[in-house]
Amino acid sequence: ANNIIYSMMRAIKSCLSTIVSYPELLQHEESLNNSQGAAGSVSACYDVMSWIAYLESLDDVLDMLKEAHENINNQSATSKKDHHVARTTTLEAAGRTFRISPILAPGITHTPAQFTKEIKQLIQARILVGERSVSLLPGSYKLWKNHLTFRTGLLDMSSGKNNTGSGGNKDLQKICNHNRIPSYLLTASSKFKHYHATVSAFERSLVRLHKMPRLWLMYATFVILYDPERNPTTVRRIYDRALVALPASQHERIWEECLCWVTGILPSNNSTGS
């Protein structure tokens, strides 16, 4: 228990140190930590839109950094091919200036490897800010949907490095089966640790928002795509729980996707135009 608390405190400290380095993100953090709201108003930390604005700012910064990272990788490949001198990339995001070059010299803030690490740290900060928001406002559908969409998107990106969709997972599963690698080694990877953490987030969201069919459908789709065990019983139980939790008027939405999963046939309304 002490080790878990210690690791959590380290993660929070790392998250805050990352956010503090971005002046615009720090403004959001300071406004949320100001517990004294205006007369008759709710404190910012209990305001959904304040958290949404904070999370959207983090997303904007991440998009800028990822785009720059992709451009740097392309430039690096071109430089090696044409024997060009390494270029310096300058980027400003959320009030912070980056000067990135393979050669660490005066005025250079990051090498490409350090810049990659910076992006990973900001992703972890984004996850922790999302967790803070839903812990303070566990009944907010907007916050939970925002948080879960970001978490599931991380696995989409990691799958896209090798193949589109879930092809990367299937290839990895085939390799493990061919080499007879035990399943616990497969699930011990960082990718599948994130899978289990995302499943935990879905379960926590459904404690209060079990009447929201969109969350059930997101949950089922996520498990269908990324469950390392590819166990159909896990998916079937999610659909069963959704049907029990939701009123009969919303069962059609669940049954439509459930039958598509079972039969592998797309809904008829997708082919009406043909």
PDB file of C-alpha atoms in Angstrom:
ATOM      1  CA  ALA A   1       0.000   0.000   0.000  1.00  0.00           C
ATOM      2  CA  ASN A   2       2.818   2.392   0.863  1.00  0.00           C
ATOM      3  CA  ASN A   3       4.525   1.664  -2.463  1.00  0.00           C
ATOM      4  CA  ILE A   4       1.311   2.452  -4.354  1.00  0.00           C
ATOM      5  CA  ILE A   5       0.871   5.745  -2.511  1.00  0.00           C
ATOM      6  CA  TYR A   6       4.522   6.621  -3.103  1.00  0.00           C
ATOM      7  CA  SER A   7       4.248   5.914  -6.845  1.00  0.00           C
ATOM      8  CA  MET A   8       1.066   7.960  -7.048  1.00  0.00           C
ATOM      9  CA  MET A   9       2.727  10.902  -5.314  1.00  0.00           C
ATOM     10  CA  ARG A  10       5.670  10.688  -7.712  1.00  0.00           C
ATOM     11  CA  ALA A  11       3.303  10.667 -10.685  1.00  0.00           C
ATOM     12  CA  ILE A  12       1.417  13.717  -9.379  1.00  0.00           C
ATOM     13  CA  LYS A  13       4.685  15.565  -8.702  1.00  0.00           C
ATOM     14  CA  SER A  14       5.924  14.788 -12.213  1.00  0.00           C
ATOM     15  CA  CYS A  15       2.582  15.906 -13.660  1.00  0.00           C
ATOM     16  CA  LEU A  16       2.675  19.253 -11.844  1.00  0.00           C
ATOM     17  CA  SER A  17       6.314  19.885 -12.756  1.00  0.00           C
ATOM     18  CA  THR A  18       5.440  19.331 -16.413  1.00  0.00           C
ATOM     19  CA  ILE A  19       2.415  21.638 -16.315  1.00  0.00           C
ATOM     20  CA  VAL A  20       4.290  24.395 -14.456  1.00  0.00           C
ATOM     21  CA  SER A  21       6.698  24.695 -17.387  1.00  0.00           C
ATOM     22  CA  TYR A  22       3.808  25.862 -19.622  1.00  0.00           C
ATOM     23  CA  PRO A  23       2.624  29.357 -18.527  1.00  0.00           C
ATOM     24  CA  GLU A  24      -0.800  29.064 -20.180  1.00  0.00           C
ATOM     25  CA  LEU A  25      -1.472  25.668 -18.585  1.00  0.00           C
ATOM     26  CA  LEU A  26      -0.281  26.996 -15.251  1.00  0.00           C
ATOM     27  CA  GLN A  27      -2.999  29.668 -15.409  1.00  0.00           C
ATOM     28  CA  HIS A  28      -5.644  26.933 -15.650  1.00  0.00           C
ATOM     29  CA  GLU A  29      -4.067  25.105 -12.723  1.00  0.00           C
ATOM     30  CA  GLU A  30      -3.994  28.224 -10.559  1.00  0.00           C
ATOM     31  CA  SER A  31      -7.604  29.110 -11.360  1.00  0.00           C
ATOM     32  CA  LEU A  32      -8.747  25.599 -10.386  1.00  0.00           C
ATOM     33  CA  ASN A  33      -6.757  25.663  -7.156  1.00  0.00           C
ATOM     34  CA  ASN A  34      -8.340  28.972  -6.156  1.00  0.00           C
ATOM     35  CA  SER A  35     -11.032  27.688  -3.796  1.00  0.00           C
ATOM     36  CA  GLN A  36     -12.604  31.099  -3.271  1.00  0.00           C
ATOM     37  CA  GLY A  37     -15.121  31.758  -6.037  1.00  0.00           C
ATOM     38  CA  ALA A  38     -17.047  34.948  -6.556  1.00  0.00           C
ATOM     39  CA  ALA A  39     -20.033  35.678  -4.320  1.00  0.00           C
ATOM     40  CA  GLY A  40     -22.805  33.227  -5.096  1.00  0.00           C
ATOM     41  CA  SER A  41     -20.694  31.320  -7.650  1.00  0.00           C
ATOM     42  CA  VAL A  42     -19.298  27.812  -7.593  1.00  0.00           C
ATOM     43  CA  SER A  43     -15.553  27.321  -7.132  1.00  0.00           C
ATOM     44  CA  ALA A  44     -13.735  26.692 -10.424  1.00  0.00           C
ATOM     45  CA  CYS A  45     -12.677  23.202  -9.328  1.00  0.00           C
ATOM     46  CA  TYR A  46     -16.367  22.200  -9.288  1.00  0.00           C
ATOM     47  CA  ASP A  47     -17.170  23.865 -12.605  1.00  0.00           C
ATOM     48  CA  VAL A  48     -17.365  21.411 -15.516  1.00  0.00           C
ATOM     49  CA  MET A  49     -16.569  23.985 -18.189  1.00  0.00           C
ATOM     50  CA  SER A  50     -13.409  25.095 -16.366  1.00  0.00           C
ATOM     51  CA  TRP A  51     -12.112  21.531 -16.499  1.00  0.00           C
ATOM     52  CA  ILE A  52     -13.184  21.158 -20.135  1.00  0.00           C
ATOM     53  CA  ALA A  53     -11.276  24.333 -21.059  1.00  0.00           C
ATOM     54  CA  TYR A  54      -8.200  23.012 -19.218  1.00  0.00           C
ATOM     55  CA  LEU A  55      -8.366  19.624 -20.937  1.00  0.00           C
ATOM     56  CA  GLU A  56      -8.889  21.190 -24.360  1.00  0.00           C
ATOM     57  CA  SER A  57      -5.846  23.414 -23.806  1.00  0.00           C
ATOM     58  CA  LEU A  58      -3.785  20.329 -22.980  1.00  0.00           C
ATOM     59  CA  ASP A  59      -5.090  18.620 -26.113  1.00  0.00           C
ATOM     60  CA  ASP A  60      -4.142  21.619 -28.248  1.00  0.00           C
ATOM     61  CA  VAL A  61      -0.611  21.620 -26.847  1.00  0.00           C
ATOM     62  CA  LEU A  62      -0.255  17.882 -27.417  1.00  0.00           C
ATOM     63  CA  ASP A  63      -1.455  18.231 -31.015  1.00  0.00           C
ATOM     64  CA  MET A  64       1.144  20.929 -31.654  1.00  0.00           C
ATOM     65  CA  LEU A  65       3.949  18.878 -30.112  1.00  0.00           C
ATOM     66  CA  LYS A  66       2.990  15.713 -31.979  1.00  0.00           C
ATOM     67  CA  GLU A  67       2.834  17.545 -35.285  1.00  0.00           C
ATOM     68  CA  ALA A  68       6.255  19.069 -34.629  1.00  0.00           C
ATOM     69  CA  HIS A  69       7.605  15.660 -33.629  1.00  0.00           C
ATOM     70  CA  GLU A  70       6.416  14.168 -36.908  1.00  0.00           C
ATOM     71  CA  ASN A  71       7.999  16.993 -38.884  1.00  0.00           C
ATOM     72  CA  ILE A  72      11.293  16.547 -37.013  1.00  0.00           C
ATOM     73  CA  ASN A  73      11.322  12.829 -37.834  1.00  0.00           C
ATOM     74  CA  ASN A  74      10.695  13.607 -41.511  1.00  0.00           C
ATOM     75  CA  GLN A  75      13.456  16.211 -41.531  1.00  0.00           C
ATOM     76  CA  SER A  76      15.834  13.773 -39.847  1.00  0.00           C
ATOM     77  CA  ALA A  77      15.169  11.136 -42.503  1.00  0.00           C
ATOM     78  CA  THR A  78      15.707  13.692 -45.270  1.00  0.00           C
ATOM     79  CA  SER A  79      18.932  14.979 -43.704  1.00  0.00           C
ATOM     80  CA  LYS A  80      20.398  11.483 -43.464  1.00  0.00           C
ATOM     81  CA  LYS A  81      19.443  10.682 -47.038  1.00  0.00           C
ATOM     82  CA  ASP A  82      20.771  13.924 -48.566  1.00  0.00           C
ATOM     83  CA  HIS A  83      23.680  14.376 -46.113  1.00  0.00           C
ATOM     84  CA  HIS A  84      22.348  17.741 -44.989  1.00  0.00           C
ATOM     85  CA  VAL A  85      23.383  19.510 -41.807  1.00  0.00           C
ATOM     86  CA  ALA A  86      20.942  18.897 -38.946  1.00  0.00           C
ATOM     87  CA  ARG A  87      18.278  21.590 -38.712  1.00  0.00           C
ATOM     88  CA  THR A  88      17.022  23.423 -35.652  1.00  0.00           C
ATOM     89  CA  THR A  89      13.262  23.481 -35.120  1.00  0.00           C
ATOM     90  CA  THR A  90      11.700  26.291 -33.105  1.00  0.00           C
ATOM     91  CA  LEU A  91       8.242  25.830 -31.619  1.00  0.00           C
ATOM     92  CA  GLU A  92       6.112  27.812 -29.201  1.00  0.00           C
ATOM     93  CA  ALA A  93       3.322  26.052 -27.323  1.00  0.00           C
ATOM     94  CA  ALA A  94       1.241  27.391 -24.425  1.00  0.00           C
ATOM     95  CA  GLY A  95       3.776  30.130 -23.708  1.00  0.00           C
ATOM     96  CA  ARG A  96       6.791  27.812 -23.746  1.00  0.00           C
ATOM     97  CA  THR A  97       9.482  27.910 -26.437  1.00  0.00           C
ATOM     98  CA  PHE A  98      11.197  24.788 -27.746  1.00  0.00           C
ATOM     99  CA  ARG A  99      14.388  24.790 -29.795  1.00  0.00           C
ATOM    100  CA  ILE A 100      15.044  21.253 -30.955  1.00  0.00           C
ATOM    101  CA  SER A 101      18.195  19.970 -32.642  1.00  0.00           C
ATOM    102  CA  PRO A 102      20.089  16.662 -32.738  1.00  0.00           C
ATOM    103  CA  ILE A 103      23.147  18.566 -31.533  1.00  0.00           C
ATOM    104  CA  LEU A 104      22.820  19.938 -28.001  1.00  0.00           C
ATOM    105  CA  ALA A 105      24.374  23.406 -28.123  1.00  0.00           C
ATOM    106  CA  PRO A 106      23.830  26.766 -26.382  1.00  0.00           C
ATOM    107  CA  GLY A 107      20.266  27.910 -27.029  1.00  0.00           C
ATOM    108  CA  ILE A 108      19.016  24.384 -27.789  1.00  0.00           C
ATOM    109  CA  THR A 109      16.420  23.255 -25.259  1.00  0.00           C
ATOM    110  CA  HIS A 110      15.767  19.681 -26.440  1.00  0.00           C
ATOM    111  CA  THR A 111      17.239  16.936 -28.534  1.00  0.00           C
ATOM    112  CA  PRO A 112      14.699  14.799 -30.463  1.00  0.00           C
ATOM    113  CA  ALA A 113      14.905  12.119 -27.753  1.00  0.00           C
ATOM    114  CA  GLN A 114      14.263  14.672 -25.008  1.00  0.00           C
ATOM    115  CA  PHE A 115      11.380  16.106 -27.013  1.00  0.00           C
ATOM    116  CA  THR A 116       9.830  12.641 -27.298  1.00  0.00           C
ATOM    117  CA  LYS A 117      10.140  12.240 -23.532  1.00  0.00           C
ATOM    118  CA  GLU A 118       8.492  15.646 -23.064  1.00  0.00           C
ATOM    119  CA  ILE A 119       5.479  14.512 -25.100  1.00  0.00           C
ATOM    120  CA  LYS A 120       5.156  11.318 -23.040  1.00  0.00           C
ATOM    121  CA  GLN A 121       5.274  13.316 -19.805  1.00  0.00           C
ATOM    122  CA  LEU A 122       2.599  15.692 -21.076  1.00  0.00           C
ATOM    123  CA  ILE A 123       0.394  12.731 -22.026  1.00  0.00           C
ATOM    124  CA  GLN A 124       0.702  11.399 -18.471  1.00  0.00           C
ATOM    125  CA  ALA A 125      -0.120  14.874 -17.154  1.00  0.00           C
ATOM    126  CA  ARG A 126      -3.204  14.953 -19.390  1.00  0.00           C
ATOM    127  CA  ILE A 127      -4.367  11.607 -18.008  1.00  0.00           C
ATOM    128  CA  LEU A 128      -3.884  12.739 -14.396  1.00  0.00           C
ATOM    129  CA  VAL A 129      -5.724  16.021 -14.994  1.00  0.00           C
ATOM    130  CA  GLY A 130      -8.589  14.012 -16.480  1.00  0.00           C
ATOM    131  CA  GLU A 131      -8.611  11.718 -13.447  1.00  0.00           C
ATOM    132  CA  ARG A 132      -8.698  14.736 -11.127  1.00  0.00           C
ATOM    133  CA  SER A 133     -11.650  16.202 -12.990  1.00  0.00           C
ATOM    134  CA  VAL A 134     -13.794  13.051 -12.809  1.00  0.00           C
ATOM    135  CA  SER A 135     -12.848  12.424  -9.173  1.00  0.00           C
ATOM    136  CA  LEU A 136     -14.198  15.870  -8.227  1.00  0.00           C
ATOM    137  CA  LEU A 137     -17.221  15.668 -10.552  1.00  0.00           C
ATOM    138  CA  PRO A 138     -17.965  11.934 -10.924  1.00  0.00           C
ATOM    139  CA  GLY A 139     -21.473  12.573 -12.240  1.00  0.00           C
ATOM    140  CA  SER A 140     -20.382  14.685 -15.225  1.00  0.00           C
ATOM    141  CA  TYR A 141     -21.022  12.942 -18.541  1.00  0.00           C
ATOM    142  CA  LYS A 142     -18.977  15.553 -20.455  1.00  0.00           C
ATOM    143  CA  LEU A 143     -15.867  15.019 -18.335  1.00  0.00           C
ATOM    144  CA  TRP A 144     -16.077  11.239 -18.390  1.00  0.00           C
ATOM    145  CA  LYS A 145     -16.628  11.124 -22.156  1.00  0.00           C
ATOM    146  CA  ASN A 146     -13.708  13.520 -22.711  1.00  0.00           C
ATOM    147  CA  HIS A 147     -11.435  11.484 -20.422  1.00  0.00           C
ATOM    148  CA  LEU A 148     -12.394   8.104 -21.885  1.00  0.00           C
ATOM    149  CA  THR A 149     -12.084   9.333 -25.472  1.00  0.00           C
ATOM    150  CA  PHE A 150      -8.541  10.504 -24.763  1.00  0.00           C
ATOM    151  CA  ARG A 151      -7.583   7.225 -23.082  1.00  0.00           C
ATOM    152  CA  THR A 152      -8.936   5.076 -25.913  1.00  0.00           C
ATOM    153  CA  GLY A 153      -7.253   7.362 -28.452  1.00  0.00           C
ATOM    154  CA  LEU A 154      -3.848   6.550 -26.983  1.00  0.00           C
ATOM    155  CA  LEU A 155      -4.232   2.893 -27.908  1.00  0.00           C
ATOM    156  CA  ASP A 156      -5.467   3.921 -31.362  1.00  0.00           C
ATOM    157  CA  MET A 157      -2.198   5.808 -31.889  1.00  0.00           C
ATOM    158  CA  SER A 158      -0.030   2.942 -30.636  1.00  0.00           C
ATOM    159  CA  SER A 159      -1.824   0.516 -32.954  1.00  0.00           C
ATOM    160  CA  GLY A 160      -1.388   2.876 -35.877  1.00  0.00           C
ATOM    161  CA  LYS A 161       2.399   2.678 -35.662  1.00  0.00           C
ATOM    162  CA  ASN A 162       2.365  -0.784 -37.173  1.00  0.00           C
ATOM    163  CA  ASN A 163      -1.057  -1.224 -38.745  1.00  0.00           C
ATOM    164  CA  THR A 164      -4.359   0.540 -38.888  1.00  0.00           C
ATOM    165  CA  GLY A 165      -7.192  -0.428 -36.573  1.00  0.00           C
ATOM    166  CA  SER A 166      -6.570  -3.500 -34.464  1.00  0.00           C
ATOM    167  CA  GLY A 167      -4.215  -5.232 -36.930  1.00  0.00           C
ATOM    168  CA  GLY A 168      -1.190  -4.610 -34.724  1.00  0.00           C
ATOM    169  CA  ASN A 169      -2.870  -6.385 -31.817  1.00  0.00           C
ATOM    170  CA  LYS A 170      -3.823  -9.353 -34.016  1.00  0.00           C
ATOM    171  CA  ASP A 171      -0.282  -9.693 -35.375  1.00  0.00           C
ATOM    172  CA  LEU A 172       1.137  -9.548 -31.850  1.00  0.00           C
ATOM    173  CA  GLN A 173      -1.328 -12.209 -30.720  1.00  0.00           C
ATOM    174  CA  LYS A 174      -0.361 -14.463 -33.645  1.00  0.00           C
ATOM    175  CA  ILE A 175       3.333 -14.080 -32.843  1.00  0.00           C
ATOM    176  CA  CYS A 176       2.691 -14.935 -29.191  1.00  0.00           C
ATOM    177  CA  ASN A 177       0.620 -17.990 -30.127  1.00  0.00           C
ATOM    178  CA  HIS A 178       3.229 -19.177 -32.649  1.00  0.00           C
ATOM    179  CA  ASN A 179       6.040 -18.872 -30.127  1.00  0.00           C
ATOM    180  CA  ARG A 180       3.867 -20.172 -27.285  1.00  0.00           C
ATOM    181  CA  ILE A 181       4.433 -17.090 -25.172  1.00  0.00           C
ATOM    182  CA  PRO A 182       2.368 -17.234 -21.946  1.00  0.00           C
ATOM    183  CA  SER A 183      -0.586 -14.856 -21.874  1.00  0.00           C
ATOM    184  CA  TYR A 184       0.639 -13.158 -18.700  1.00  0.00           C
ATOM    185  CA  LEU A 185       3.717 -11.925 -20.581  1.00  0.00           C
ATOM    186  CA  LEU A 186       1.458 -10.436 -23.241  1.00  0.00           C
ATOM    187  CA  THR A 187      -0.660  -8.592 -20.674  1.00  0.00           C
ATOM    188  CA  ALA A 188       2.400  -7.370 -18.758  1.00  0.00           C
ATOM    189  CA  SER A 189       3.399  -4.936 -21.526  1.00  0.00           C
ATOM    190  CA  SER A 190       2.870  -1.203 -21.030  1.00  0.00           C
ATOM    191  CA  LYS A 191       0.259  -1.185 -23.798  1.00  0.00           C
ATOM    192  CA  PHE A 192      -1.957  -3.688 -22.034  1.00  0.00           C
ATOM    193  CA  LYS A 193      -1.393  -2.073 -18.659  1.00  0.00           C
ATOM    194  CA  HIS A 194      -2.955   0.984 -20.250  1.00  0.00           C
ATOM    195  CA  TYR A 195      -5.763  -1.281 -21.517  1.00  0.00           C
ATOM    196  CA  HIS A 196      -6.565  -2.476 -18.004  1.00  0.00           C
ATOM    197  CA  ALA A 197      -6.355   1.084 -16.638  1.00  0.00           C
ATOM    198  CA  THR A 198      -8.830   2.212 -19.312  1.00  0.00           C
ATOM    199  CA  VAL A 199     -11.183  -0.654 -18.478  1.00  0.00           C
ATOM    200  CA  SER A 200     -11.025   0.473 -14.837  1.00  0.00           C
ATOM    201  CA  ALA A 201     -11.919   4.018 -15.936  1.00  0.00           C
ATOM    202  CA  PHE A 202     -14.939   2.731 -17.876  1.00  0.00           C
ATOM    203  CA  GLU A 203     -16.131   0.755 -14.867  1.00  0.00           C
ATOM    204  CA  ARG A 204     -15.816   3.808 -12.599  1.00  0.00           C
ATOM    205  CA  SER A 205     -17.702   5.984 -15.060  1.00  0.00           C
ATOM    206  CA  LEU A 206     -20.601   3.524 -15.165  1.00  0.00           C
ATOM    207  CA  VAL A 207     -21.062   3.608 -11.389  1.00  0.00           C
ATOM    208  CA  ARG A 208     -23.039   6.856 -11.769  1.00  0.00           C
ATOM    209  CA  LEU A 209     -23.590   7.065 -15.509  1.00  0.00           C
ATOM    210  CA  HIS A 210     -24.985   3.596 -16.164  1.00  0.00           C
ATOM    211  CA  LYS A 211     -28.022   5.162 -17.868  1.00  0.00           C
ATOM    212  CA  MET A 212     -25.844   6.568 -20.662  1.00  0.00           C
ATOM    213  CA  PRO A 213     -25.940   4.179 -23.657  1.00  0.00           C
ATOM    214  CA  ARG A 214     -23.038   5.941 -25.404  1.00  0.00           C
ATOM    215  CA  LEU A 215     -20.646   4.966 -22.578  1.00  0.00           C
ATOM    216  CA  TRP A 216     -21.749   1.331 -22.752  1.00  0.00           C
ATOM    217  CA  LEU A 217     -21.201   1.286 -26.522  1.00  0.00           C
ATOM    218  CA  MET A 218     -17.781   2.950 -26.180  1.00  0.00           C
ATOM    219  CA  TYR A 219     -16.844   0.377 -23.539  1.00  0.00           C
ATOM    220  CA  ALA A 220     -17.916  -2.590 -25.658  1.00  0.00           C
ATOM    221  CA  THR A 221     -16.148  -1.274 -28.764  1.00  0.00           C
ATOM    222  CA  PHE A 222     -12.974  -0.675 -26.792  1.00  0.00           C
ATOM    223  CA  VAL A 223     -12.933  -4.228 -25.416  1.00  0.00           C
ATOM    224  CA  ILE A 224     -13.709  -5.710 -28.856  1.00  0.00           C
ATOM    225  CA  LEU A 225     -10.711  -3.915 -30.377  1.00  0.00           C
ATOM    226  CA  TYR A 226      -8.106  -4.151 -27.632  1.00  0.00           C
ATOM    227  CA  ASP A 227      -8.862  -7.062 -25.284  1.00  0.00           C
ATOM    228  CA  PRO A 228      -5.554  -9.009 -25.265  1.00  0.00           C
ATOM    229  CA  GLU A 229      -7.364 -12.292 -24.580  1.00  0.00           C
ATOM    230  CA  ARG A 230      -9.922 -11.794 -27.380  1.00  0.00           C
ATOM    231  CA  ASN A 231     -12.555 -13.310 -25.101  1.00  0.00           C
ATOM    232  CA  PRO A 232     -16.086 -12.981 -26.567  1.00  0.00           C
ATOM    233  CA  THR A 233     -17.608 -13.688 -23.154  1.00  0.00           C
ATOM    234  CA  THR A 234     -16.174 -10.411 -21.836  1.00  0.00           C
ATOM    235  CA  VAL A 235     -17.877  -8.473 -24.625  1.00  0.00           C
ATOM    236  CA  ARG A 236     -21.166 -10.362 -24.246  1.00  0.00           C
ATOM    237  CA  ARG A 237     -21.281  -9.559 -20.516  1.00  0.00           C
ATOM    238  CA  ILE A 238     -20.845  -5.843 -21.232  1.00  0.00           C
ATOM    239  CA  TYR A 239     -23.796  -5.903 -23.629  1.00  0.00           C
ATOM    240  CA  ASP A 240     -25.837  -7.911 -21.095  1.00  0.00           C
ATOM    241  CA  ARG A 241     -25.079  -5.402 -18.335  1.00  0.00           C
ATOM    242  CA  ALA A 242     -26.024  -2.541 -20.647  1.00  0.00           C
ATOM    243  CA  LEU A 243     -29.400  -4.110 -21.403  1.00  0.00           C
ATOM    244  CA  VAL A 244     -30.064  -4.581 -17.687  1.00  0.00           C
ATOM    245  CA  ALA A 245     -29.050  -1.021 -16.774  1.00  0.00           C
ATOM    246  CA  LEU A 246     -30.800   0.856 -19.587  1.00  0.00           C
ATOM    247  CA  PRO A 247     -34.538   1.386 -20.046  1.00  0.00           C
ATOM    248  CA  ALA A 248     -36.272  -0.649 -22.754  1.00  0.00           C
ATOM    249  CA  SER A 249     -36.623   2.432 -24.954  1.00  0.00           C
ATOM    250  CA  GLN A 250     -32.844   2.479 -25.441  1.00  0.00           C
ATOM    251  CA  HIS A 251     -32.322  -1.244 -25.982  1.00  0.00           C
ATOM    252  CA  GLU A 252     -32.461  -0.871 -29.762  1.00  0.00           C
ATOM    253  CA  ARG A 253     -29.145   1.013 -29.795  1.00  0.00           C
ATOM    254  CA  ILE A 254     -27.460  -1.763 -27.830  1.00  0.00           C
ATOM    255  CA  TRP A 255     -28.993  -4.611 -29.824  1.00  0.00           C
ATOM    256  CA  GLU A 256     -28.006  -3.048 -33.138  1.00  0.00           C
ATOM    257  CA  GLU A 257     -24.290  -2.974 -32.278  1.00  0.00           C
ATOM    258  CA  CYS A 258     -24.432  -6.276 -30.434  1.00  0.00           C
ATOM    259  CA  LEU A 259     -25.888  -8.052 -33.476  1.00  0.00           C
ATOM    260  CA  CYS A 260     -23.300  -6.393 -35.722  1.00  0.00           C
ATOM    261  CA  TRP A 261     -20.575  -7.759 -33.465  1.00  0.00           C
ATOM    262  CA  VAL A 262     -22.089 -11.266 -33.428  1.00  0.00           C
ATOM    263  CA  THR A 263     -22.806 -11.510 -37.165  1.00  0.00           C
ATOM    264  CA  GLY A 264     -20.082  -9.252 -38.526  1.00  0.00           C
ATOM    265  CA  ILE A 265     -22.691  -7.535 -40.735  1.00  0.00           C
ATOM    266  CA  LEU A 266     -22.952  -3.743 -40.800  1.00  0.00           C
ATOM    267  CA  PRO A 267     -26.267  -2.089 -39.874  1.00  0.00           C
ATOM    268  CA  SER A 268     -28.772  -1.877 -42.701  1.00  0.00           C
ATOM    269  CA  ASN A 269     -28.980   1.942 -42.476  1.00  0.00           C
ATOM    270  CA  ASN A 270     -25.347   2.153 -43.624  1.00  0.00           C
ATOM    271  CA  SER A 271     -26.206   0.524 -46.953  1.00  0.00           C
ATOM    272  CA  THR A 272     -29.508   2.259 -47.700  1.00  0.00           C
ATOM    273  CA  GLY A 273     -27.808   4.621 -50.126  1.00  0.00           C
ATOM    274  CA  SER A 274     -26.424   1.832 -52.306  1.00  0.00           C
TER     275      SER A 274
END
